[in-house]
Coordinates of C-alpha atoms in Angstrom, one line a residue:
X1 CA 76.0 20.3 41.5
X2 CA 78.3 23.0 43.2
X3 CA 79.5 21.6 46.9
X4 CA 78.4 24.0 49.8
X5 CA 81.8 25.0 51.3
X6 CA 82.2 26.8 55.0
X7 CA 84.9 27.8 57.1
X8 CA 84.7 28.2 60.7
X9 CA 86.9 29.8 62.8
X10 CA 87.2 28.0 66.2
X11 CA 90.0 29.6 67.7
X12 CA 92.5 32.4 66.0
X13 CA 94.9 32.6 69.0
X14 CA 98.9 31.5 69.2
X15 CA 100.9 30.0 72.0
X16 CA 98.5 30.4 75.0
X17 CA 94.6 30.7 75.5
X18 CA 93.3 34.1 76.5
X19 CA 90.0 35.2 78.2
X20 CA 89.3 36.6 74.5
X21 CA 90.5 34.2 72.1
X22 CA 91.0 30.4 72.2
X23 CA 94.1 27.9 70.2
X24 CA 93.9 27.7 67.0
X25 CA 91.5 25.4 64.9
X26 CA 89.7 25.8 62.0
X27 CA 87.1 23.9 60.3
X28 CA 86.4 23.5 56.6
X29 CA 82.9 21.8 56.1
X30 CA 82.3 20.7 52.3
X31 CA 79.0 19.4 52.3
X32 CA 78.9 16.9 54.9
X33 CA 82.6 16.2 55.2
X34 CA 84.0 18.0 58.0
X35 CA 87.8 18.6 58.2
X36 CA 89.4 20.3 61.0
X37 CA 92.5 22.1 60.7
X38 CA 94.4 21.7 64.1
X39 CA 93.3 21.1 67.3
X40 CA 94.6 23.7 70.0
X41 CA 93.6 23.2 73.5
X42 CA 89.8 23.7 74.1
X43 CA 88.7 23.1 70.6
X44 CA 85.8 20.3 71.5
X45 CA 84.5 23.2 73.7
X46 CA 84.5 25.9 70.9
X47 CA 82.9 23.3 68.6
X48 CA 80.1 23.1 70.9
X49 CA 79.1 26.8 70.8
X50 CA 79.3 26.5 67.1
X51 CA 77.2 25.2 64.5
X52 CA 78.8 22.5 63.9
X53 CA 79.3 19.6 66.2
X54 CA 82.9 17.6 66.8
X55 CA 81.2 14.2 66.6
X56 CA 80.7 15.5 62.7
X57 CA 84.6 15.5 62.4
X58 CA 85.9 13.3 59.7
X59 CA 89.6 14.3 59.3
X60 CA 92.0 16.0 61.4
X61 CA 94.7 18.0 59.9
X62 CA 97.7 19.2 62.2
X63 CA 100.4 21.5 60.9
X64 CA 103.0 20.5 63.9
X65 CA 103.6 19.7 66.9
X66 CA 103.7 22.7 69.3
X67 CA 101.5 22.2 72.0
X68 CA 99.3 24.9 70.7
X69 CA 98.7 23.3 67.9
X70 CA 97.5 19.6 68.8
X71 CA 96.8 19.6 72.6
X72 CA 93.1 19.8 72.4
X73 CA 93.1 15.9 70.4
X74 CA 93.3 14.2 74.0
X75 CA 90.0 15.2 75.3
X76 CA 88.4 15.6 72.2
X77 CA 88.9 12.1 71.1
X78 CA 87.8 11.1 74.6
X79 CA 84.5 13.1 74.5
X80 CA 84.2 11.1 71.2
X81 CA 84.1 7.7 72.7
X82 CA 82.1 8.6 75.5
X83 CA 79.4 10.1 73.1
X84 CA 79.2 7.0 71.7
X85 CA 81.2 7.8 68.1
X86 CA 81.1 4.7 65.8
X87 CA 82.6 6.4 62.6
X88 CA 86.2 6.2 62.1
X89 CA 88.3 9.6 62.8
X90 CA 91.3 10.0 60.4
X91 CA 94.4 11.9 62.0
X92 CA 97.0 13.3 59.6
X93 CA 100.4 15.3 60.3
X94 CA 103.9 15.5 59.1
X95 CA 106.8 13.2 60.3
X96 CA 106.7 12.1 63.6
X97 CA 102.5 12.2 63.9
X98 CA 102.4 8.6 64.1
X99 CA 104.8 8.0 67.1
X100 CA 103.8 11.4 68.4
X101 CA 99.7 10.9 68.6
X102 CA 99.8 7.3 69.8
X103 CA 101.8 8.3 72.5
X104 CA 99.6 11.3 73.4
X105 CA 96.4 9.3 73.0
X106 CA 97.0 6.7 75.0
X107 CA 97.2 9.1 78.5
X108 CA 94.6 8.5 81.0
X109 CA 92.6 5.9 81.6
X110 CA 89.6 5.4 79.1
X111 CA 88.1 2.8 76.3
X112 CA 88.3 3.9 72.3
X113 CA 85.5 2.7 70.8
X114 CA 85.8 3.6 66.9
X115 CA 88.4 3.1 64.8
X116 CA 90.8 5.9 64.3
X117 CA 93.8 6.0 61.9
X118 CA 96.6 8.1 62.4
X119 CA 98.8 9.0 59.2
X120 CA 102.1 10.8 58.5
X121 CA 101.7 13.1 55.1
X122 CA 104.7 14.1 53.1
X123 CA 105.3 17.5 51.9
X124 CA 104.8 18.3 48.3
X125 CA 102.2 15.9 47.5
X126 CA 98.7 15.3 46.7
X127 CA 95.9 13.2 48.4
X128 CA 92.6 12.3 46.5
X129 CA 89.6 12.5 49.2
X130 CA 86.8 12.1 47.0
X131 CA 85.3 15.4 46.7
X132 CA 88.3 17.5 47.4
X133 CA 92.1 16.9 47.5
X134 CA 94.8 18.3 50.0
X135 CA 98.2 19.2 48.8
X136 CA 100.8 19.8 51.3
X137 CA 104.2 21.7 51.3
X138 CA 106.7 22.0 54.0
X139 CA 107.0 25.3 55.6
X140 CA 109.6 27.2 57.5
X141 CA 109.2 26.5 61.1
X142 CA 111.3 25.4 63.7
X143 CA 109.9 22.2 64.1
X144 CA 108.6 19.9 61.0
X145 CA 105.4 21.0 60.0
X146 CA 103.5 21.3 57.0
X147 CA 101.1 24.1 55.1
X148 CA 98.0 22.3 53.5
X149 CA 95.8 23.4 50.4
X150 CA 92.7 22.1 50.3
X151 CA 90.9 21.9 46.7
X152 CA 87.8 21.1 45.5
X153 CA 87.8 19.1 42.3
X154 CA 86.9 20.9 38.8
X155 CA 83.3 20.4 38.0
X156 CA 82.5 20.3 34.5
X157 CA 79.1 23.0 34.0
X158 CA 76.0 21.6 32.2
X159 CA 74.0 24.0 29.5
X160 CA 70.5 23.3 30.5
X161 CA 69.7 23.8 26.8
X162 CA 71.4 21.2 25.1
X163 CA 70.4 19.1 28.2
X164 CA 66.9 19.9 27.5
X165 CA 67.3 19.2 23.6
X166 CA 68.5 15.8 23.8
X167 CA 65.5 15.4 26.2
X168 CA 67.7 14.3 28.8
X169 CA 65.6 13.4 32.4
X170 CA 67.4 15.8 35.2
X171 CA 67.3 12.9 37.6
X172 CA 70.5 11.4 35.3
X173 CA 72.5 15.0 34.7
X174 CA 74.9 13.9 37.9
X175 CA 75.3 10.8 37.0
X176 CA 76.5 11.8 33.5
X177 CA 78.4 14.6 35.1
X178 CA 80.2 11.8 37.6
X179 CA 81.0 9.1 34.9
X180 CA 81.2 10.7 32.0
X181 CA 78.7 8.6 29.8
X182 CA 75.9 7.2 31.3
X183 CA 72.7 4.6 29.9
X184 CA 69.7 5.1 30.9
X185 CA 66.5 3.2 29.5
X186 CA 69.0 2.2 26.7
X187 CA 70.2 5.3 25.9
X188 CA 73.9 6.3 26.2
X189 CA 74.1 10.0 27.3
X190 CA 77.8 11.7 26.8
X191 CA 78.9 14.6 29.3
X192 CA 80.2 16.2 26.1
X193 CA 77.1 16.5 24.3
X194 CA 75.6 18.6 27.6
X195 CA 79.2 20.5 28.3
X196 CA 79.5 24.0 29.1
X197 CA 82.8 24.0 29.9
X198 CA 84.8 23.7 33.4
X199 CA 84.4 25.5 36.7
X200 CA 87.4 25.6 38.5
X201 CA 87.2 24.2 41.8
X202 CA 87.5 26.7 44.8
X203 CA 91.0 26.5 46.9
X204 CA 91.4 27.3 50.5
X205 CA 95.4 27.4 51.9
X206 CA 95.8 27.0 55.5
X207 CA 99.7 27.9 56.0
X208 CA 99.8 27.1 59.8
X209 CA 102.9 28.5 61.5
X210 CA 105.7 30.0 59.2
X211 CA 107.8 32.3 58.6
X212 CA 106.9 34.4 55.2
X213 CA 108.5 31.9 52.2
X214 CA 108.4 32.6 48.3
X215 CA 107.4 29.3 47.9
X216 CA 104.0 30.4 49.8
X217 CA 103.5 32.0 46.9
X218 CA 103.2 29.5 44.4
X219 CA 101.3 27.1 46.8
X220 CA 99.0 29.7 47.7
X221 CA 98.2 30.6 43.8
X222 CA 95.0 31.7 43.1
X223 CA 93.2 30.3 46.3
X224 CA 89.8 31.9 47.3
X225 CA 90.8 32.3 50.7
X226 CA 94.5 32.3 52.5
X227 CA 94.4 31.7 56.1
X228 CA 97.9 33.0 57.1
X229 CA 99.6 33.3 60.4
X230 CA 99.9 36.9 61.4
X231 CA 101.3 36.2 64.8
X232 CA 102.3 40.1 65.1
X233 CA 102.4 43.4 62.7
X234 CA 105.5 45.0 61.3
X235 CA 106.9 46.6 64.1
X236 CA 107.9 43.3 65.4
X237 CA 109.5 41.6 62.4
X238 CA 112.4 40.7 63.3
X239 CA 111.8 38.7 66.3
X240 CA 108.5 37.2 65.5
X241 CA 110.5 35.8 62.3
X242 CA 113.4 34.4 64.7
X243 CA 110.6 32.7 66.2
X244 CA 109.3 31.0 62.7
X245 CA 106.3 33.0 62.4
X246 CA 105.5 36.1 59.9
X247 CA 103.8 39.6 60.4
X248 CA 100.4 40.6 59.1
X249 CA 102.2 42.9 56.4
X250 CA 104.2 40.2 55.6
X251 CA 101.4 37.9 54.7
X252 CA 99.7 40.7 53.1
X253 CA 102.8 40.4 50.4
X254 CA 102.2 36.9 50.0
X255 CA 98.7 37.0 49.4
X256 CA 99.4 39.8 46.4
X257 CA 102.1 38.2 44.9
X258 CA 99.7 34.6 44.9
X259 CA 96.6 36.8 43.4
X260 CA 94.2 35.3 46.6
X261 CA 90.6 36.4 46.8
X262 CA 90.9 36.8 50.5
X263 CA 93.4 36.9 53.4
X264 CA 92.1 36.3 56.8
X265 CA 94.5 37.0 59.4
X266 CA 95.0 34.5 62.2
X267 CA 97.6 32.6 65.3
X268 CA 97.4 36.3 66.7
X269 CA 99.9 36.9 69.8
X270 CA 98.4 36.5 73.0
X271 CA 100.0 40.0 73.4
X272 CA 97.9 41.2 70.6
X273 CA 94.8 42.7 72.6
X274 CA 93.6 45.0 69.4
X275 CA 93.9 43.0 66.2
X276 CA 93.2 46.3 64.4
X277 CA 96.6 47.6 64.0
X278 CA 97.4 43.7 62.0
X279 CA 94.7 44.6 59.8
X280 CA 95.5 47.8 58.5
X281 CA 99.3 46.8 58.6
X282 CA 98.0 44.0 56.0
X283 CA 95.3 46.6 54.2
X284 CA 98.6 48.8 52.8
X285 CA 100.0 45.3 51.1
X286 CA 96.7 43.5 49.9
X287 CA 93.6 46.0 50.4
X288 CA 91.1 42.1 50.9
X289 CA 92.6 41.3 53.7
X290 CA 90.1 40.2 56.8
X291 CA 90.5 39.8 60.6
X292 CA 89.6 35.8 61.6
X293 CA 87.4 36.3 65.0
X294 CA 86.8 32.9 67.3
X295 CA 83.7 31.4 66.3
X296 CA 83.4 33.5 63.1
X297 CA 81.8 31.4 60.3
X298 CA 81.8 32.4 56.3
X299 CA 80.8 30.5 53.1
X300 CA 83.1 30.1 50.1
X301 CA 81.2 30.9 47.4
X302 CA 81.3 30.0 43.6
X303 CA 83.2 32.9 41.5
X304 CA 80.6 35.0 39.9
X305 CA 82.9 34.8 36.7
X306 CA 82.5 30.8 36.2

């Protein structure tokens, strides 16, 4: 059975919060597993306004350690502890994560009442999280920084007619799909006997802060959703690139070359009050471009052709 995958944009701004925009934080929920990508100041309050709870979060992936991308962790971890969290929280980041976060999370007086693990991830690696994979690449920013690709595992499709012909009970279909073979009441059933091919897993790429780079084209190839740094419109490109960011036009060019399904603009400069100019700029290069907005939620649907 295909998973339910939902993206929640908790905060879409960059650098500092504004009255209309919160700091970077994106949730990607796969069935009952909630993953948080970046955790800027005020993220826990944004989550409270959403359909999710910060107590649900299983994994947090930090792209880099500029303050607007991780300072929300300090308060949120303490709130989790005050609310009697018991399940483990995993926090992942680039080189330096263990030292930086260990120090940051020990600020102030409080008692941590749940297991918390911090991990440093390497670029150009694949990590298995059961239902999905996390892939990493080094992006182009002035400090150590990772981009993340969350990829649903490929799913073997089931031919219901073949299953019916072999009198296979519906309650064991998922067991056969999961294990390849399954013995039920003395009979062995094989996945190849009821397979209807493979449905490619859905893919979501979150760049974090980065200059435009060719490596991102391959990293984001055929992604269903690309959430790319689009700090300004193209009129500010020299300056925005100097500080390690991309314009909406540059992100759209990457999206087009990578053949992604949809591009979402993200990490708007606090000086940008009207994002329509960014959208118009991007759509001259890639039509399937959309604005992300605080507290916007979207479902990543299974492709109709699969």
